[in-house]
CSV table of C-alpha atoms (C1' of nucleotides) in Angstrom, one decimal:
chain,number,residue,atom,x,y,z
C,1,MET,CA,-9.4,-4.9,-5.3
C,2,SER,CA,-8.7,-1.6,-7.0
C,3,LEU,CA,-6.6,-3.1,-9.8
C,4,ARG,CA,-9.8,-4.5,-11.3
C,5,HIS,CA,-11.4,-1.1,-11.2
C,6,ALA,CA,-8.4,0.6,-12.6
C,7,MET,CA,-8.6,-1.7,-15.6
C,8,LEU,CA,-12.4,-1.2,-15.9
C,9,GLY,CA,-11.8,2.5,-15.9
C,10,LEU,CA,-9.3,2.3,-18.7
C,11,LEU,CA,-11.6,0.0,-20.7
C,12,ALA,CA,-14.4,2.5,-20.2
C,13,ARG,CA,-12.5,4.8,-22.5
C,14,GLY,CA,-12.5,2.2,-25.3
C,15,PRO,CA,-11.5,-1.3,-26.1
C,16,ALA,CA,-7.9,-2.3,-25.5
C,17,SER,CA,-5.6,-5.3,-25.3
C,18,GLY,CA,-3.5,-6.3,-22.3
C,19,TYR,CA,-0.6,-4.7,-24.0
C,20,ASP,CA,-2.4,-1.5,-24.5
C,21,LEU,CA,-3.5,-1.4,-20.9
C,22,MET,CA,0.1,-2.1,-19.8
C,23,LYS,CA,1.2,1.1,-21.6
C,24,MET,CA,-1.7,3.1,-20.3
C,25,PHE,CA,-0.8,2.1,-16.8
C,26,GLU,CA,2.8,3.1,-17.3
C,27,ILE,CA,1.9,6.5,-18.7
C,28,SER,CA,-1.0,7.6,-16.6
C,29,LEU,CA,-1.6,5.4,-13.6
C,30,SER,CA,1.9,4.2,-12.5
C,31,ASN,CA,2.1,6.9,-9.8
C,32,VAL,CA,-1.3,6.1,-8.4
C,33,TRP,CA,-1.7,2.4,-8.9
C,34,PRO,CA,1.3,0.5,-10.2
C,35,ALA,CA,0.7,-2.8,-11.9
C,36,THR,CA,2.8,-5.5,-13.4
C,37,GLN,CA,2.2,-7.1,-16.7
C,38,SER,CA,1.4,-10.5,-15.1
C,39,GLN,CA,-1.2,-8.9,-12.9
C,40,LEU,CA,-2.8,-7.2,-15.9
C,41,TYR,CA,-3.1,-10.3,-18.0
C,42,GLY,CA,-4.3,-12.4,-15.0
C,43,GLU,CA,-7.0,-9.8,-14.1
C,44,LEU,CA,-8.1,-9.4,-17.7
C,45,GLY,CA,-8.9,-13.1,-17.8
C,46,ARG,CA,-10.8,-12.9,-14.6
C,47,LEU,CA,-12.7,-9.8,-15.9
C,48,ALA,CA,-13.8,-11.9,-18.9
C,49,ASP,CA,-14.7,-14.8,-16.7
C,50,THR,CA,-17.0,-12.8,-14.6
C,51,GLY,CA,-18.6,-10.9,-17.5
C,52,LEU,CA,-17.3,-7.5,-16.6
C,53,ALA,CA,-15.4,-7.4,-19.9
C,54,GLU,CA,-15.3,-9.4,-23.1
C,55,VAL,CA,-13.1,-10.1,-26.1
C,56,VAL,CA,-14.4,-8.1,-29.0
C,57,ALA,CA,-11.7,-8.6,-31.6
C,58,GLU,CA,-8.6,-10.7,-32.2
C,59,GLY,CA,-5.6,-9.2,-34.0
C,60,PRO,CA,-2.2,-10.2,-35.2
C,61,ARG,CA,0.3,-11.9,-32.7
C,62,GLY,CA,-2.6,-13.3,-30.7
C,63,ARG,CA,-3.8,-9.9,-29.8
C,64,LYS,CA,-7.1,-9.9,-27.9
C,65,GLU,CA,-9.0,-6.7,-27.7
C,66,TYR,CA,-11.2,-6.4,-24.6
C,67,ALA,CA,-14.2,-4.1,-24.1
C,68,ILE,CA,-16.1,-3.3,-21.0
C,69,THR,CA,-19.6,-4.7,-20.7
C,70,ASP,CA,-22.7,-3.1,-19.2
C,71,ALA,CA,-22.1,-5.1,-16.1
C,72,GLY,CA,-18.5,-3.8,-16.0
C,73,LEU,CA,-19.6,-0.2,-16.4
C,74,ALA,CA,-22.1,-0.7,-13.6
C,75,GLU,CA,-19.5,-2.2,-11.4
C,76,LEU,CA,-17.1,0.7,-12.1
C,77,ARG,CA,-19.7,3.3,-11.3
C,78,HIS,CA,-20.7,1.5,-8.2
C,79,TRP,CA,-17.1,1.4,-7.0
C,80,ILE,CA,-16.6,5.1,-7.7
C,81,THR,CA,-19.8,6.4,-6.0
C,82,ASP,CA,-20.6,3.8,-3.3
C,83,VAL,CA,-17.4,2.4,-2.1
C,84,GLU,CA,-15.6,4.4,0.5
C,85,PRO,CA,-12.0,5.1,-0.5
C,86,ASN,CA,-9.3,3.5,1.7
C,87,ARG,CA,-8.3,5.9,4.5
C,88,SER,CA,-5.1,4.2,5.5
C,89,ARG,CA,-1.9,5.2,3.8
C,90,ARG,CA,1.1,3.0,4.5
C,91,SER,CA,4.2,5.0,4.6
C,92,ASP,CA,7.6,3.6,5.4
C,93,MET,CA,9.0,7.1,5.1
C,94,LEU,CA,6.9,8.2,8.1
C,95,LEU,CA,7.6,4.9,9.9
C,96,ARG,CA,11.3,5.8,9.9
C,97,VAL,CA,10.4,9.1,11.5
C,98,PHE,CA,9.1,7.3,14.6
C,99,PHE,CA,12.4,5.6,15.1
C,100,LEU,CA,14.7,8.5,14.3
C,101,ASP,CA,15.9,8.5,17.9
C,102,THR,CA,17.8,5.3,17.3
C,103,VAL,CA,20.3,6.9,15.0
C,104,GLU,CA,22.7,9.8,15.5
C,105,PRO,CA,21.0,13.3,15.5
C,106,GLU,CA,23.0,14.2,12.5
C,107,GLN,CA,21.7,11.2,10.6
C,108,ALA,CA,18.2,12.1,11.6
C,109,ARG,CA,18.6,15.6,10.1
C,110,HIS,CA,20.2,14.1,7.0
C,111,TYR,CA,17.2,11.8,6.6
C,112,LEU,CA,14.7,14.7,6.7
C,113,ARG,CA,16.8,16.9,4.4
C,114,GLU,CA,16.8,14.0,1.9
C,115,ARG,CA,13.1,13.8,2.1
C,116,ALA,CA,12.9,17.5,1.3
C,117,ALA,CA,15.2,17.0,-1.6
C,118,ALA,CA,13.2,14.1,-2.9
C,119,ALA,CA,10.0,16.1,-2.7
C,120,THR,CA,11.5,18.9,-4.7
C,121,GLU,CA,12.6,16.5,-7.3
C,122,GLN,CA,9.2,15.0,-7.5
C,123,GLN,CA,7.6,18.4,-7.8
C,124,ASP,CA,9.8,19.2,-10.8
C,125,GLY,CA,8.9,16.0,-12.5
C,126,LEU,CA,5.2,16.6,-12.0
C,127,ALA,CA,5.4,20.2,-13.2
C,128,LYS,CA,6.7,18.8,-16.5
C,129,VAL,CA,3.8,16.4,-16.6
C,130,ARG,CA,1.4,19.2,-16.0
C,131,GLU,CA,2.7,21.1,-18.9
C,132,LEU,CA,2.3,18.1,-21.2
C,133,ILE,CA,-1.4,17.8,-20.4
C,134,ALA,CA,-2.1,21.5,-20.0
C,135,GLU,CA,-3.9,21.8,-23.3
C,136,GLY,CA,-6.3,18.9,-23.4
C,137,ARG,CA,-10.0,19.4,-23.0
C,138,ASP,CA,-10.7,15.7,-23.0
C,139,PRO,CA,-11.8,14.0,-19.7
C,140,LEU,CA,-8.4,12.2,-19.4
C,141,SER,CA,-6.6,15.5,-19.4
C,142,VAL,CA,-9.1,17.3,-17.2
C,143,TYR,CA,-9.1,14.7,-14.5
C,144,GLY,CA,-5.4,14.0,-15.1
C,145,ARG,CA,-4.7,17.6,-14.3
C,146,ILE,CA,-6.7,17.3,-11.1
C,147,ALA,CA,-4.6,14.3,-10.1
C,148,VAL,CA,-1.4,15.9,-11.0
C,149,GLU,CA,-2.4,18.9,-8.9
C,150,TRP,CA,-2.8,16.6,-6.0
C,151,GLY,CA,0.8,15.3,-6.5
C,152,LEU,CA,2.1,18.8,-6.8
C,153,ARG,CA,0.4,19.9,-3.6
C,154,PHE,CA,1.5,16.7,-1.9
C,155,SER,CA,5.2,17.1,-2.7
C,156,ALA,CA,5.1,20.8,-1.8
C,157,MET,CA,3.6,19.9,1.6
C,158,GLN,CA,6.1,17.2,2.1
C,159,ARG,CA,9.0,19.5,1.3
C,160,GLU,CA,7.8,22.2,3.7
C,161,TRP,CA,7.1,19.6,6.4
C,162,ALA,CA,10.6,18.1,6.1
C,163,GLU,CA,12.2,21.5,6.4
C,164,TRP,CA,10.1,22.3,9.4
C,165,ALA,CA,11.0,19.0,11.0
C,166,VAL,CA,14.7,19.7,10.6
C,167,GLY,CA,14.0,23.0,12.5
C,168,GLN,CA,12.3,21.0,15.3
C,169,LEU,CA,15.3,18.8,15.7
C,170,ASP,CA,17.6,21.8,15.9
C,171,GLN,CA,15.6,23.0,18.9
C,172,LEU,CA,16.0,19.7,20.7
C,173,PRO,CA,18.3,19.6,23.7
C,174,PRO,CA,21.5,17.6,23.0
C,175,ARG,CA,21.3,14.1,24.5
P,1,MET,CA,9.4,-5.6,4.4
P,2,SER,CA,8.8,-2.7,6.7
P,3,LEU,CA,6.7,-4.6,9.2
P,4,ARG,CA,9.9,-6.2,10.4
P,5,HIS,CA,11.5,-2.8,10.9
P,6,ALA,CA,8.5,-1.4,12.6
P,7,MET,CA,8.7,-4.2,15.1
P,8,LEU,CA,12.4,-3.7,15.6
P,9,GLY,CA,11.8,0.0,16.1
P,10,LEU,CA,9.3,-0.7,18.9
P,11,LEU,CA,11.5,-3.3,20.5
P,12,ALA,CA,14.4,-0.8,20.4
P,13,ARG,CA,12.4,1.1,23.1
P,14,GLY,CA,12.4,-1.9,25.4
P,15,PRO,CA,11.4,-5.6,25.6
P,16,ALA,CA,7.9,-6.4,24.8
P,17,SER,CA,5.6,-9.4,24.1
P,18,GLY,CA,3.6,-9.9,21.0
P,19,TYR,CA,0.5,-8.6,22.8
P,20,ASP,CA,2.4,-5.5,23.9
P,21,LEU,CA,3.5,-4.8,20.4
P,22,MET,CA,-0.1,-5.3,19.2
P,23,LYS,CA,-1.2,-2.5,21.5
P,24,MET,CA,1.7,-0.3,20.5
P,25,PHE,CA,0.8,-0.7,16.9
P,26,GLU,CA,-2.8,0.2,17.6
P,27,ILE,CA,-1.9,3.3,19.5
P,28,SER,CA,1.0,4.8,17.6
P,29,LEU,CA,1.6,3.1,14.3
P,30,SER,CA,-1.8,2.2,13.1
P,31,ASN,CA,-2.0,5.2,10.9
P,32,VAL,CA,1.4,4.7,9.3
P,33,TRP,CA,1.7,1.0,9.2
P,34,PRO,CA,-1.3,-1.1,10.2
P,35,ALA,CA,-0.6,-4.7,11.2
P,36,THR,CA,-2.8,-7.5,12.3
P,37,GLN,CA,-2.1,-9.8,15.3
P,38,SER,CA,-1.4,-12.8,13.1
P,39,GLN,CA,1.3,-10.8,11.2
P,40,LEU,CA,2.8,-9.7,14.4
P,41,TYR,CA,3.2,-13.1,16.0
P,42,GLY,CA,4.4,-14.6,12.7
P,43,GLU,CA,7.1,-12.0,12.3
P,44,LEU,CA,8.1,-12.2,15.9
P,45,GLY,CA,8.9,-15.8,15.4
P,46,ARG,CA,10.9,-15.0,12.3
P,47,LEU,CA,12.8,-12.2,14.1
P,48,ALA,CA,13.8,-14.7,16.8
P,49,ASP,CA,14.8,-17.3,14.1
P,50,THR,CA,17.1,-14.9,12.4
P,51,GLY,CA,18.6,-13.5,15.5
P,52,LEU,CA,17.3,-10.0,15.3
P,53,ALA,CA,15.4,-10.5,18.5
P,54,GLU,CA,15.4,-13.0,21.3
P,55,VAL,CA,13.1,-14.2,24.1
P,56,VAL,CA,14.4,-12.6,27.3
P,57,ALA,CA,11.6,-13.6,29.7
P,58,GLU,CA,8.6,-15.8,30.0
P,59,GLY,CA,5.6,-14.7,32.0
P,60,PRO,CA,2.1,-15.9,32.9
P,61,ARG,CA,-0.3,-17.2,30.2
P,62,GLY,CA,2.5,-18.3,28.0
P,63,ARG,CA,3.8,-14.7,27.7
P,64,LYS,CA,7.1,-14.4,25.9
P,65,GLU,CA,9.0,-11.2,26.2
P,66,TYR,CA,11.2,-10.4,23.3
P,67,ALA,CA,14.2,-8.0,23.2
P,68,ILE,CA,16.1,-6.6,20.3
P,69,THR,CA,19.6,-8.0,19.8
P,70,ASP,CA,22.7,-6.1,18.6
P,71,ALA,CA,22.1,-7.5,15.2
P,72,GLY,CA,18.6,-6.3,15.3
P,73,LEU,CA,19.6,-2.8,16.2
P,74,ALA,CA,22.2,-2.8,13.5
P,75,GLU,CA,19.6,-3.9,11.0
P,76,LEU,CA,17.1,-1.2,12.2
P,77,ARG,CA,19.8,1.5,11.8
P,78,HIS,CA,20.8,0.3,8.4
P,79,TRP,CA,17.2,0.4,7.3
P,80,ILE,CA,16.7,3.9,8.6
P,81,THR,CA,19.8,5.5,7.1
P,82,ASP,CA,20.7,3.4,4.1
P,83,VAL,CA,17.4,2.2,2.6
P,84,GLU,CA,15.6,4.6,0.3
P,85,PRO,CA,12.0,5.0,1.4
P,86,ASN,CA,9.4,3.8,-1.0
P,87,ARG,CA,8.3,6.6,-3.4
P,88,SER,CA,5.2,5.1,-4.7
P,89,ARG,CA,1.9,5.7,-2.9
P,90,ARG,CA,-1.0,3.7,-4.0
P,91,SER,CA,-4.2,5.6,-3.7
P,92,ASP,CA,-7.6,4.3,-4.7
P,93,MET,CA,-8.9,7.8,-3.8
P,94,LEU,CA,-6.9,9.3,-6.6
P,95,LEU,CA,-7.5,6.4,-8.9
P,96,ARG,CA,-11.2,7.2,-8.7
P,97,VAL,CA,-10.5,10.8,-9.8
P,98,PHE,CA,-9.1,9.5,-13.1
P,99,PHE,CA,-12.4,7.9,-13.9
P,100,LEU,CA,-14.8,10.6,-12.6
P,101,ASP,CA,-15.9,11.2,-16.1
P,102,THR,CA,-17.8,7.9,-16.1
P,103,VAL,CA,-20.3,9.1,-13.5
P,104,GLU,CA,-22.7,12.0,-13.5
P,105,PRO,CA,-21.1,15.5,-13.0
P,106,GLU,CA,-23.1,15.9,-9.8
P,107,GLN,CA,-21.7,12.6,-8.5
P,108,ALA,CA,-18.2,13.7,-9.3
P,109,ARG,CA,-18.7,16.8,-7.3
P,110,HIS,CA,-20.2,14.9,-4.5
P,111,TYR,CA,-17.2,12.5,-4.5
P,112,LEU,CA,-14.8,15.5,-4.1
P,113,ARG,CA,-16.9,17.2,-1.5
P,114,GLU,CA,-16.9,13.9,0.5
P,115,ARG,CA,-13.1,13.9,0.3
P,116,ALA,CA,-12.9,17.4,1.7
P,117,ALA,CA,-15.2,16.4,4.5
P,118,ALA,CA,-13.2,13.3,5.3
P,119,ALA,CA,-10.1,15.3,5.4
P,120,THR,CA,-11.6,17.8,7.8
P,121,GLU,CA,-12.7,14.9,10.0
P,122,GLN,CA,-9.2,13.4,10.0
P,123,GLN,CA,-7.7,16.8,10.8
P,124,ASP,CA,-9.9,17.1,13.9
P,125,GLY,CA,-8.9,13.6,15.1
P,126,LEU,CA,-5.2,14.4,14.6
P,127,ALA,CA,-5.5,17.7,16.4
P,128,LYS,CA,-6.7,15.8,19.4
P,129,VAL,CA,-3.8,13.4,19.2
P,130,ARG,CA,-1.4,16.3,19.0
P,131,GLU,CA,-2.8,17.7,22.2
P,132,LEU,CA,-2.4,14.4,23.9
P,133,ILE,CA,1.3,14.2,23.2
P,134,ALA,CA,2.0,17.9,23.3
P,135,GLU,CA,3.8,17.7,26.7
P,136,GLY,CA,6.2,14.8,26.3
P,137,ARG,CA,9.9,15.4,26.0
P,138,ASP,CA,10.6,11.7,25.4
P,139,PRO,CA,11.7,10.6,21.9
P,140,LEU,CA,8.4,8.9,21.2
P,141,SER,CA,6.5,12.2,21.8
P,142,VAL,CA,9.0,14.3,19.9
P,143,TYR,CA,9.0,12.2,16.8
P,144,GLY,CA,5.4,11.3,17.3
P,145,ARG,CA,4.6,15.0,17.1
P,146,ILE,CA,6.6,15.3,13.9
P,147,ALA,CA,4.6,12.4,12.4
P,148,VAL,CA,1.3,13.9,13.6
P,149,GLU,CA,2.3,17.2,12.0
P,150,TRP,CA,2.7,15.4,8.7
P,151,GLY,CA,-0.8,14.0,9.0
P,152,LEU,CA,-2.2,17.4,9.9
P,153,ARG,CA,-0.5,19.0,6.9
P,154,PHE,CA,-1.6,16.2,4.7
P,155,SER,CA,-5.2,16.4,5.6
P,156,ALA,CA,-5.2,20.2,5.2
P,157,MET,CA,-3.7,19.8,1.8
P,158,GLN,CA,-6.2,17.2,0.8
P,159,ARG,CA,-9.1,19.4,2.0
P,160,GLU,CA,-7.9,22.4,0.1
P,161,TRP,CA,-7.2,20.3,-3.0
P,162,ALA,CA,-10.7,18.7,-3.0
P,163,GLU,CA,-12.3,22.1,-2.7
P,164,TRP,CA,-10.2,23.5,-5.5
P,165,ALA,CA,-11.1,20.5,-7.6
P,166,VAL,CA,-14.8,21.1,-7.2
P,167,GLY,CA,-14.2,24.6,-8.4
P,168,GLN,CA,-12.4,23.2,-11.5
P,169,LEU,CA,-15.4,21.0,-12.3
P,170,ASP,CA,-17.7,23.9,-12.0
P,171,GLN,CA,-15.8,25.6,-14.8
P,172,LEU,CA,-16.1,22.6,-17.0
P,173,PRO,CA,-18.4,23.1,-20.0
P,174,PRO,CA,-21.6,21.0,-19.7
P,175,ARG,CA,-21.4,17.7,-21.7
S,1,DA,C1',-16.6,-20.0,44.2
S,2,DG,C1',-17.9,-18.3,39.9
S,3,DC,C1',-17.8,-15.1,36.2
S,4,DC,C1',-16.0,-11.9,33.3
S,5,DT,C1',-12.4,-9.2,31.0
S,6,DA,C1',-8.0,-8.7,29.6
S,7,DC,C1',-4.1,-11.2,28.4
S,8,DA,C1',-1.7,-14.2,25.2
S,9,DT,C1',-0.6,-17.3,21.4
S,10,DT,C1',-1.0,-20.3,17.2
S,11,DC,C1',-2.7,-21.6,12.8
S,12,DC,C1',-5.0,-21.1,8.5
S,13,DA,C1',-7.2,-19.8,3.9
S,14,DA,C1',-7.8,-16.3,0.6
S,15,DA,C1',-6.3,-12.5,-1.9
S,16,DG,C1',-3.0,-9.3,-3.7
S,17,DT,C1',1.7,-8.1,-5.3
S,18,DT,C1',6.3,-8.7,-7.2
S,19,DG,C1',9.6,-10.1,-10.5
S,20,DA,C1',11.2,-13.4,-13.5
S,21,DC,C1',10.9,-16.6,-17.1
S,22,DA,C1',9.2,-18.5,-21.4
S,23,DT,C1',7.4,-18.0,-25.9
S,24,DG,C1',6.3,-16.4,-30.1
S,25,DT,C1',4.9,-12.9,-34.1
S,26,DC,C1',4.7,-8.8,-37.0
S,27,DG,C1',6.6,-4.9,-39.5
S,28,DT,C1',10.4,-2.3,-41.1
S,29,DC,C1',14.9,-1.1,-42.2
S,30,DC,C1',19.2,-2.3,-44.4
O,1,DG,C1',16.2,-12.1,-46.8
O,2,DG,C1',18.0,-11.3,-42.2
O,3,DA,C1',18.1,-8.8,-38.0
O,4,DC,C1',15.9,-6.3,-34.7
O,5,DG,C1',12.7,-3.9,-32.0
O,6,DA,C1',8.1,-3.5,-30.8
O,7,DC,C1',4.1,-6.2,-30.1
O,8,DA,C1',1.7,-9.7,-27.4
O,9,DT,C1',0.5,-13.3,-24.1
O,10,DG,C1',1.0,-16.7,-20.6
O,11,DT,C1',2.8,-19.0,-16.3
O,12,DC,C1',5.0,-19.6,-11.9
O,13,DA,C1',7.1,-19.2,-7.3
O,14,DA,C1',7.7,-16.3,-3.4
O,15,DC,C1',6.2,-13.1,-0.4
O,16,DT,C1',2.9,-9.9,2.0
O,17,DT,C1',-1.5,-8.7,3.7
O,18,DT,C1',-6.1,-9.5,5.4
O,19,DG,C1',-9.3,-11.5,8.3
O,20,DG,C1',-10.9,-15.0,11.0
O,21,DA,C1',-11.0,-19.1,14.0
O,22,DA,C1',-9.4,-21.8,17.9
O,23,DT,C1',-7.6,-22.1,22.3
O,24,DG,C1',-6.4,-21.3,26.7
O,25,DT,C1',-4.9,-18.6,31.3
O,26,DA,C1',-4.5,-15.0,35.0
O,27,DG,C1',-6.5,-11.6,37.8
O,28,DG,C1',-10.2,-9.0,39.8
O,29,DC,C1',-14.8,-8.4,41.2
O,30,DT,C1',-19.1,-9.9,43.4
DNA sequence: AGCCTACATTCCAAAGTTGACATGTCGTCC
DNA sequence: GGACGACATGTCAACTTTGGAATGTAGGCT
């Protein structure tokens, strides 16, 4: 149930409407925890029902501004410090690797080369994001940079791994 | 819908029952694509309904042995070569990082140090797995090693990143 | 013969996720 | 004053994932 906590985390920075949260997700959290608009509004209602957030203002076009409550902040902190992060990472990319022997060797190599290329592309994109938030001294920028750094290191690792793996296949005896 | 393809991939190595698949998932795929017994049996039925697999033998205790069909093999190969792997990786571990400014600085450091420790632990576990399959010349071992190498590199990267991140926090001006 | 473990399947409820559809309003530019 | 894009929320069906309960059989050991 991390969606709930992602929303609490954003609300902890200040009151926001569902629409605001939607944009914040798109900008900053989409790579870490994607959420659709319907999920957001649904969860916002549940947050209010359970007292973790409350409507603090109503604006034009039916806008409802929500703020985190003390209970919500406590729940957020509890989640951050006391709940063990999920270890398992589903990866259909890696799943395919297990079955690469069912396709032609050349296709297996192609698959891995594509992974390396995709990683490079991702790295370039993240490098640009890092530049955008390079200046900020606010918490969002500081911790955002730490998260971006993770992505950068991850894609570098993946690129190197994929290149190494192609080399492994080259050393394989022909079938 | 990768579960279907994970099962097809295992069936491509030879006929198996739901129970057999369950054990294979536990041993080799649990880190990449966890699946529960109820999912397995359900999907097995659907595989048979859609002609991607078929019952080839019945054994004691109601055992039904399934084998992949030509259509199933074609679908598996199609998935491996033509379907773009999912880029997005949900990570509640990284999500917490975004909100680390809502807890005490010391708790933030503690969180990151715990991540480093967990990564080290994971690395040790994978190193043992690698030893276990170091010998095999069969496709499962070859590609299994490539997958394990990914995990090893991933956890090394995560450990280094977490340690680096603690250093970043140390350079932060006190609130 | 009796017991235990491993084998083996089926069904179900709850929660999470996706993507689409439906509906309406405010502000601004021409 | 009309058109349009951005703002704003709500609902729904389908599918996936999780976790548990219920049920029963075969084989091996004592």
